[in-house]
PDB file of C-alpha atoms in Angstrom:
ATOM      1  CA  MET A   1       9.327  14.356   9.252  1.00 89.00           C
ATOM      2  CA  PRO A   2       7.330  11.153   9.966  1.00 91.00           C
ATOM      3  CA  ILE A   3       6.222  11.044  13.600  1.00 94.00           C
ATOM      4  CA  ALA A   4       3.266   8.658  14.040  1.00 95.00           C
ATOM      5  CA  ARG A   5       1.495   5.821  12.270  1.00 94.00           C
ATOM      6  CA  PRO A   6      -1.869   4.110  12.703  1.00 94.00           C
ATOM      7  CA  THR A   7      -1.554   1.225  15.154  1.00 95.00           C
ATOM      8  CA  GLY A   8      -1.698  -2.211  13.554  1.00 90.00           C
ATOM      9  CA  LEU A   9      -2.488  -1.028  10.005  1.00 89.00           C
ATOM     10  CA  TYR A  10      -0.153  -1.899   7.170  1.00 90.00           C
ATOM     11  CA  ASP A  11      -0.049  -1.155   3.461  1.00 92.00           C
ATOM     12  CA  GLU A  12       0.145  -4.342   1.450  1.00 96.00           C
ATOM     13  CA  THR A  13       0.041  -5.002  -2.273  1.00 97.00           C
ATOM     14  CA  LEU A  14      -2.121  -7.468  -4.159  1.00 98.00           C
ATOM     15  CA  LEU A  15      -1.147  -8.841  -7.553  1.00 98.00           C
ATOM     16  CA  ILE A  16      -4.451  -9.162  -9.393  1.00 98.00           C
ATOM     17  CA  ALA A  17      -5.718 -10.557 -12.690  1.00 98.00           C
ATOM     18  CA  ARG A  18      -9.123 -11.080 -14.239  1.00 98.00           C
ATOM     19  CA  ALA A  19     -11.000 -13.966 -12.633  1.00 97.00           C
ATOM     20  CA  GLY A  20     -10.236 -17.342 -14.182  1.00 96.00           C
ATOM     21  CA  GLU A  21      -7.268 -16.120 -16.227  1.00 95.00           C
ATOM     22  CA  ALA A  22      -3.992 -18.012 -15.997  1.00 93.00           C
ATOM     23  CA  LEU A  23      -0.672 -16.251 -15.598  1.00 93.00           C
ATOM     24  CA  PRO A  24       0.202 -14.827 -19.030  1.00 93.00           C
ATOM     25  CA  THR A  25       2.770 -16.725 -21.092  1.00 92.00           C
ATOM     26  CA  THR A  26       3.481 -13.986 -23.636  1.00 93.00           C
ATOM     27  CA  ARG A  27       6.162 -11.406 -22.883  1.00 95.00           C
ATOM     28  CA  PRO A  28       6.259  -8.680 -21.901  1.00 97.00           C
ATOM     29  CA  VAL A  29       3.515  -9.063 -19.315  1.00 98.00           C
ATOM     30  CA  ARG A  30       1.732  -5.732 -18.933  1.00 98.00           C
ATOM     31  CA  ILE A  31       1.244  -4.721 -15.309  1.00 98.00           C
ATOM     32  CA  ALA A  32      -0.920  -1.773 -14.304  1.00 98.00           C
ATOM     33  CA  SER A  33       0.382   0.227 -11.354  1.00 98.00           C
ATOM     34  CA  ALA A  34      -0.827   3.540  -9.983  1.00 97.00           C
ATOM     35  CA  SER A  35       2.640   5.108  -9.902  1.00 96.00           C
ATOM     36  CA  ASP A  36       6.286   4.213  -9.607  1.00 94.00           C
ATOM     37  CA  ARG A  37       6.440   6.620  -6.667  1.00 90.00           C
ATOM     38  CA  LEU A  38       4.143   4.646  -4.348  1.00 89.00           C
ATOM     39  CA  ILE A  39       5.238   1.867  -2.013  1.00 90.00           C
ATOM     40  CA  VAL A  40       2.486  -0.330  -3.480  1.00 93.00           C
ATOM     41  CA  HIS A  41       4.529  -0.540  -6.693  1.00 95.00           C
ATOM     42  CA  PHE A  42       7.764  -1.452  -4.892  1.00 92.00           C
ATOM     43  CA  LEU A  43       5.971  -4.104  -2.844  1.00 94.00           C
ATOM     44  CA  GLY A  44       4.349  -5.409  -6.030  1.00 96.00           C
ATOM     45  CA  LEU A  45       7.732  -5.947  -7.645  1.00 96.00           C
ATOM     46  CA  THR A  46       8.599  -8.315  -4.795  1.00 94.00           C
ATOM     47  CA  LEU A  47       5.602 -10.487  -5.738  1.00 97.00           C
ATOM     48  CA  LEU A  48       6.685 -11.189  -9.302  1.00 97.00           C
ATOM     49  CA  GLU A  49       9.228 -13.865  -8.442  1.00 95.00           C
ATOM     50  CA  LYS A  50       6.652 -15.637  -6.272  1.00 96.00           C
ATOM     51  CA  VAL A  51       4.490 -16.210  -9.368  1.00 97.00           C
ATOM     52  CA  GLY A  52       7.410 -17.107 -11.627  1.00 96.00           C
ATOM     53  CA  LEU A  53       7.985 -13.765 -13.352  1.00 97.00           C
ATOM     54  CA  ARG A  54      11.113 -11.680 -13.624  1.00 96.00           C
ATOM     55  CA  VAL A  55      10.926  -7.899 -13.595  1.00 96.00           C
ATOM     56  CA  SER A  56      12.589  -7.982 -17.021  1.00 96.00           C
ATOM     57  CA  ASP A  57       9.627 -10.062 -18.305  1.00 95.00           C
ATOM     58  CA  CYS A  58       7.236  -7.269 -17.402  1.00 97.00           C
ATOM     59  CA  GLU A  59       6.255  -3.837 -18.651  1.00 98.00           C
ATOM     60  CA  SER A  60       4.778  -1.438 -16.105  1.00 97.00           C
ATOM     61  CA  LYS A  61       1.975   0.848 -17.194  1.00 98.00           C
ATOM     62  CA  PHE A  62       1.519   3.701 -14.717  1.00 98.00           C
ATOM     63  CA  VAL A  63      -2.130   4.713 -14.739  1.00 98.00           C
ATOM     64  CA  GLY A  64      -2.390   7.311 -11.951  1.00 97.00           C
ATOM     65  CA  ASN A  65      -4.484   5.678  -9.209  1.00 97.00           C
ATOM     66  CA  HIS A  66      -5.682   2.326  -7.908  1.00 96.00           C
ATOM     67  CA  LEU A  67      -9.148   2.528  -9.458  1.00 95.00           C
ATOM     68  CA  LYS A  68      -7.527   2.965 -12.855  1.00 98.00           C
ATOM     69  CA  VAL A  69      -5.438  -0.140 -12.113  1.00 98.00           C
ATOM     70  CA  LEU A  70      -8.710  -2.041 -11.748  1.00 97.00           C
ATOM     71  CA  GLN A  71     -10.016  -0.595 -15.014  1.00 97.00           C
ATOM     72  CA  ALA A  72      -6.832  -1.515 -16.876  1.00 98.00           C
ATOM     73  CA  VAL A  73      -7.022  -5.135 -15.693  1.00 98.00           C
ATOM     74  CA  VAL A  74     -10.775  -5.548 -16.197  1.00 96.00           C
ATOM     75  CA  SER A  75     -10.631  -4.017 -19.690  1.00 97.00           C
ATOM     76  CA  GLY A  76      -7.668  -6.187 -20.722  1.00 96.00           C
ATOM     77  CA  GLN A  77      -5.285  -3.262 -21.267  1.00 97.00           C
ATOM     78  CA  CYS A  78      -3.012  -5.007 -18.759  1.00 98.00           C
ATOM     79  CA  GLU A  79      -2.867  -8.666 -17.801  1.00 98.00           C
ATOM     80  CA  LEU A  80      -1.937  -7.969 -14.182  1.00 98.00           C
ATOM     81  CA  GLY A  81      -2.159  -5.127 -11.700  1.00 98.00           C
ATOM     82  CA  PHE A  82      -0.634  -4.017  -8.408  1.00 98.00           C
ATOM     83  CA  LEU A  83      -3.464  -3.014  -6.093  1.00 97.00           C
ATOM     84  CA  PHE A  84      -3.441  -1.441  -2.640  1.00 94.00           C
ATOM     85  CA  ASN A  85      -5.008  -3.766  -0.042  1.00 95.00           C
ATOM     86  CA  GLU A  86      -7.363  -1.034   1.234  1.00 90.00           C
ATOM     87  CA  THR A  87      -8.646  -0.470  -2.298  1.00 94.00           C
ATOM     88  CA  TRP A  88      -9.450  -4.184  -2.604  1.00 96.00           C
ATOM     89  CA  GLN A  89     -11.219  -4.194   0.772  1.00 92.00           C
ATOM     90  CA  GLY A  90     -13.406  -1.289  -0.369  1.00 92.00           C
ATOM     91  CA  LEU A  91     -14.590  -3.031  -3.542  1.00 95.00           C
ATOM     92  CA  SER A  92     -18.056  -4.491  -3.854  1.00 96.00           C
ATOM     93  CA  ALA A  93     -18.394  -8.277  -3.878  1.00 96.00           C
ATOM     94  CA  LYS A  94     -19.492  -8.075  -7.523  1.00 95.00           C
ATOM     95  CA  THR A  95     -16.327  -6.226  -8.556  1.00 95.00           C
ATOM     96  CA  GLN A  96     -14.138  -8.591  -6.537  1.00 96.00           C
ATOM     97  CA  SER A  97     -15.797 -11.593  -8.204  1.00 97.00           C
ATOM     98  CA  GLY A  98     -14.527 -10.418 -11.599  1.00 96.00           C
ATOM     99  CA  LEU A  99     -10.942 -10.464 -10.352  1.00 97.00           C
ATOM    100  CA  GLN A 100      -8.572 -12.834  -8.645  1.00 98.00           C
ATOM    101  CA  ILE A 101      -5.683 -12.305  -6.296  1.00 98.00           C
ATOM    102  CA  LEU A 102      -2.637 -14.168  -7.600  1.00 97.00           C
ATOM    103  CA  GLU A 103      -0.338 -13.189  -4.751  1.00 98.00           C
ATOM    104  CA  GLN A 104      -0.107 -10.629  -1.967  1.00 98.00           C
ATOM    105  CA  THR A 105       2.431  -9.206   0.416  1.00 97.00           C
ATOM    106  CA  ARG A 106       2.055  -9.912   4.103  1.00 95.00           C
ATOM    107  CA  ASN A 107       5.297  -8.515   5.432  1.00 87.00           C
ATOM    108  CA  GLN A 108       3.860  -5.573   7.402  1.00 87.00           C
ATOM    109  CA  GLN A 109       6.719  -3.278   6.391  1.00 84.00           C
ATOM    110  CA  ALA A 110       4.824  -0.388   4.813  1.00 86.00           C
ATOM    111  CA  PHE A 111       2.409   1.981   6.487  1.00 86.00           C
ATOM    112  CA  HIS A 112       0.841   5.397   6.260  1.00 85.00           C
ATOM    113  CA  CYS A 113       2.318   7.942   8.604  1.00 89.00           C
ATOM    114  CA  PHE A 114       1.522  11.345  10.008  1.00 92.00           C
ATOM    115  CA  CYS A 115       4.249  13.840   9.170  1.00 92.00           C
ATOM    116  CA  VAL A 116       5.102  17.332  10.290  1.00 95.00           C
ATOM    117  CA  GLY A 117       6.679  19.885   8.004  1.00 95.00           C
ATOM    118  CA  PRO A 118       9.503  22.300   8.675  1.00 95.00           C
ATOM    119  CA  ALA A 119       7.179  24.822  10.348  1.00 96.00           C
ATOM    120  CA  LEU A 120       6.374  22.302  13.123  1.00 94.00           C
ATOM    121  CA  ALA A 121       9.666  20.419  13.247  1.00 94.00           C
ATOM    122  CA  ASP A 122      10.585  21.984  16.585  1.00 97.00           C
ATOM    123  CA  ARG A 123       7.265  20.735  18.017  1.00 96.00           C
ATOM    124  CA  ALA A 124       7.428  17.229  16.517  1.00 94.00           C
ATOM    125  CA  GLU A 125       7.642  15.482  19.918  1.00 95.00           C
ATOM    126  CA  GLU A 126       4.652  17.457  21.197  1.00 96.00           C
ATOM    127  CA  VAL A 127       2.533  16.621  18.137  1.00 96.00           C
ATOM    128  CA  GLN A 128       3.602  12.984  18.372  1.00 96.00           C
ATOM    129  CA  ALA A 129       2.577  12.846  22.044  1.00 97.00           C
ATOM    130  CA  ILE A 130      -0.851  14.313  21.226  1.00 96.00           C
ATOM    131  CA  LEU A 131      -1.450  11.812  18.413  1.00 97.00           C
ATOM    132  CA  CYS A 132      -0.272   8.829  20.447  1.00 97.00           C
ATOM    133  CA  SER A 133      -2.488   9.777  23.409  1.00 97.00           C
ATOM    134  CA  MET A 134      -5.686  10.271  21.380  1.00 97.00           C
ATOM    135  CA  LYS A 135      -6.933   6.819  22.426  1.00 97.00           C
ATOM    136  CA  ASP A 136      -6.952   8.008  26.042  1.00 97.00           C
ATOM    137  CA  ASP A 137      -9.104  11.076  25.370  1.00 96.00           C
ATOM    138  CA  PRO A 138     -12.894  10.860  24.691  1.00 96.00           C
ATOM    139  CA  GLN A 139     -12.731  13.391  21.832  1.00 96.00           C
ATOM    140  CA  GLY A 140      -9.619  11.730  20.441  1.00 96.00           C
ATOM    141  CA  ARG A 141     -11.304   8.293  20.578  1.00 96.00           C
ATOM    142  CA  ARG A 142     -14.240   9.649  18.546  1.00 97.00           C
ATOM    143  CA  ILE A 143     -11.868  10.901  15.873  1.00 96.00           C
ATOM    144  CA  LEU A 144     -10.024   7.570  15.855  1.00 95.00           C
ATOM    145  CA  GLU A 145     -13.333   5.707  15.533  1.00 95.00           C
ATOM    146  CA  ASP A 146     -14.295   7.874  12.540  1.00 94.00           C
ATOM    147  CA  LEU A 147     -10.932   7.062  10.968  1.00 90.00           C
ATOM    148  CA  ARG A 148     -11.313   3.384  11.945  1.00 86.00           C
ATOM    149  CA  PHE A 149      -7.966   3.498  13.722  1.00 91.00           C
ATOM    150  CA  ALA A 150      -7.225   1.857  17.067  1.00 95.00           C
ATOM    151  CA  GLY A 151      -4.754   4.644  17.755  1.00 97.00           C
ATOM    152  CA  PHE A 152      -1.418   6.076  16.694  1.00 97.00           C
ATOM    153  CA  GLU A 153       2.039   4.856  17.645  1.00 95.00           C
ATOM    154  CA  PRO A 154       5.426   6.515  17.178  1.00 95.00           C
ATOM    155  CA  VAL A 155       7.234   5.923  13.895  1.00 91.00           C
ATOM    156  CA  THR A 156      10.542   4.263  14.640  1.00 81.00           C
ATOM    157  CA  MET A 157      13.763   4.797  12.751  1.00 80.00           C
ATOM    158  CA  ASP A 158      13.925   1.010  12.281  1.00 78.00           C
ATOM    159  CA  GLY A 159      10.563   1.039  10.511  1.00 70.00           C
ATOM    160  CA  LEU A 160      11.695   3.856   8.242  1.00 76.00           C
ATOM    161  CA  HIS A 161      14.951   2.030   7.533  1.00 77.00           C
ATOM    162  CA  HIS A 162      12.988  -1.027   6.318  1.00 71.00           C
ATOM    163  CA  LEU A 163      10.985   1.169   3.920  1.00 69.00           C
ATOM    164  CA  ASN A 164      14.096   2.895   2.591  1.00 73.00           C
ATOM    165  CA  THR A 165      15.776  -0.485   2.064  1.00 73.00           C
ATOM    166  CA  LEU A 166      12.764  -1.849   0.194  1.00 66.00           C
ATOM    167  CA  VAL A 167      12.517   1.175  -2.087  1.00 64.00           C
ATOM    168  CA  GLY A 168      16.279   1.189  -2.643  1.00 66.00           C
ATOM    169  CA  MET A 169      16.371  -2.502  -3.575  1.00 53.00           C
ATOM    170  CA  SER A 170      13.456  -2.239  -5.994  1.00 49.00           C
ATOM    171  CA  ALA A 171      14.417   0.965  -7.794  1.00 45.00           C
TER     172      ALA A 171
END
């Protein structure tokens, strides 16, 4: 059960290609993606139309993780790749210089969230309250600083509905 999310942090997807390469004209266009089970892939599918591609013009190659997406694009195994924004931000300037961002999402719909399992379901509100008050506690603030989070906020049903709609539309 999702109960809290990092304040102000969103998962976005970048559509990347090798630096200086034009959008491919041959079909199918091979797109590297970590997995068809991650929101990054679903968000990536929404970018295709923005660059003039149809999903039917593309062939997804699921490579397992975001670093392998980079490898597939750099090596030429795939012309394009869907990359997690945090992965891009963690790359060295040299690695980034060998790639280009063709398009990116900016809709702030997807996010990581803290979940509780069935064993803690009856204490979900208590756990949520602890997480959301960490910013007010000196020890909690230290943990948040280590995580580079401003804090946690409750996950709303509206936010979850947006994610479910996005995944449902793209599947």
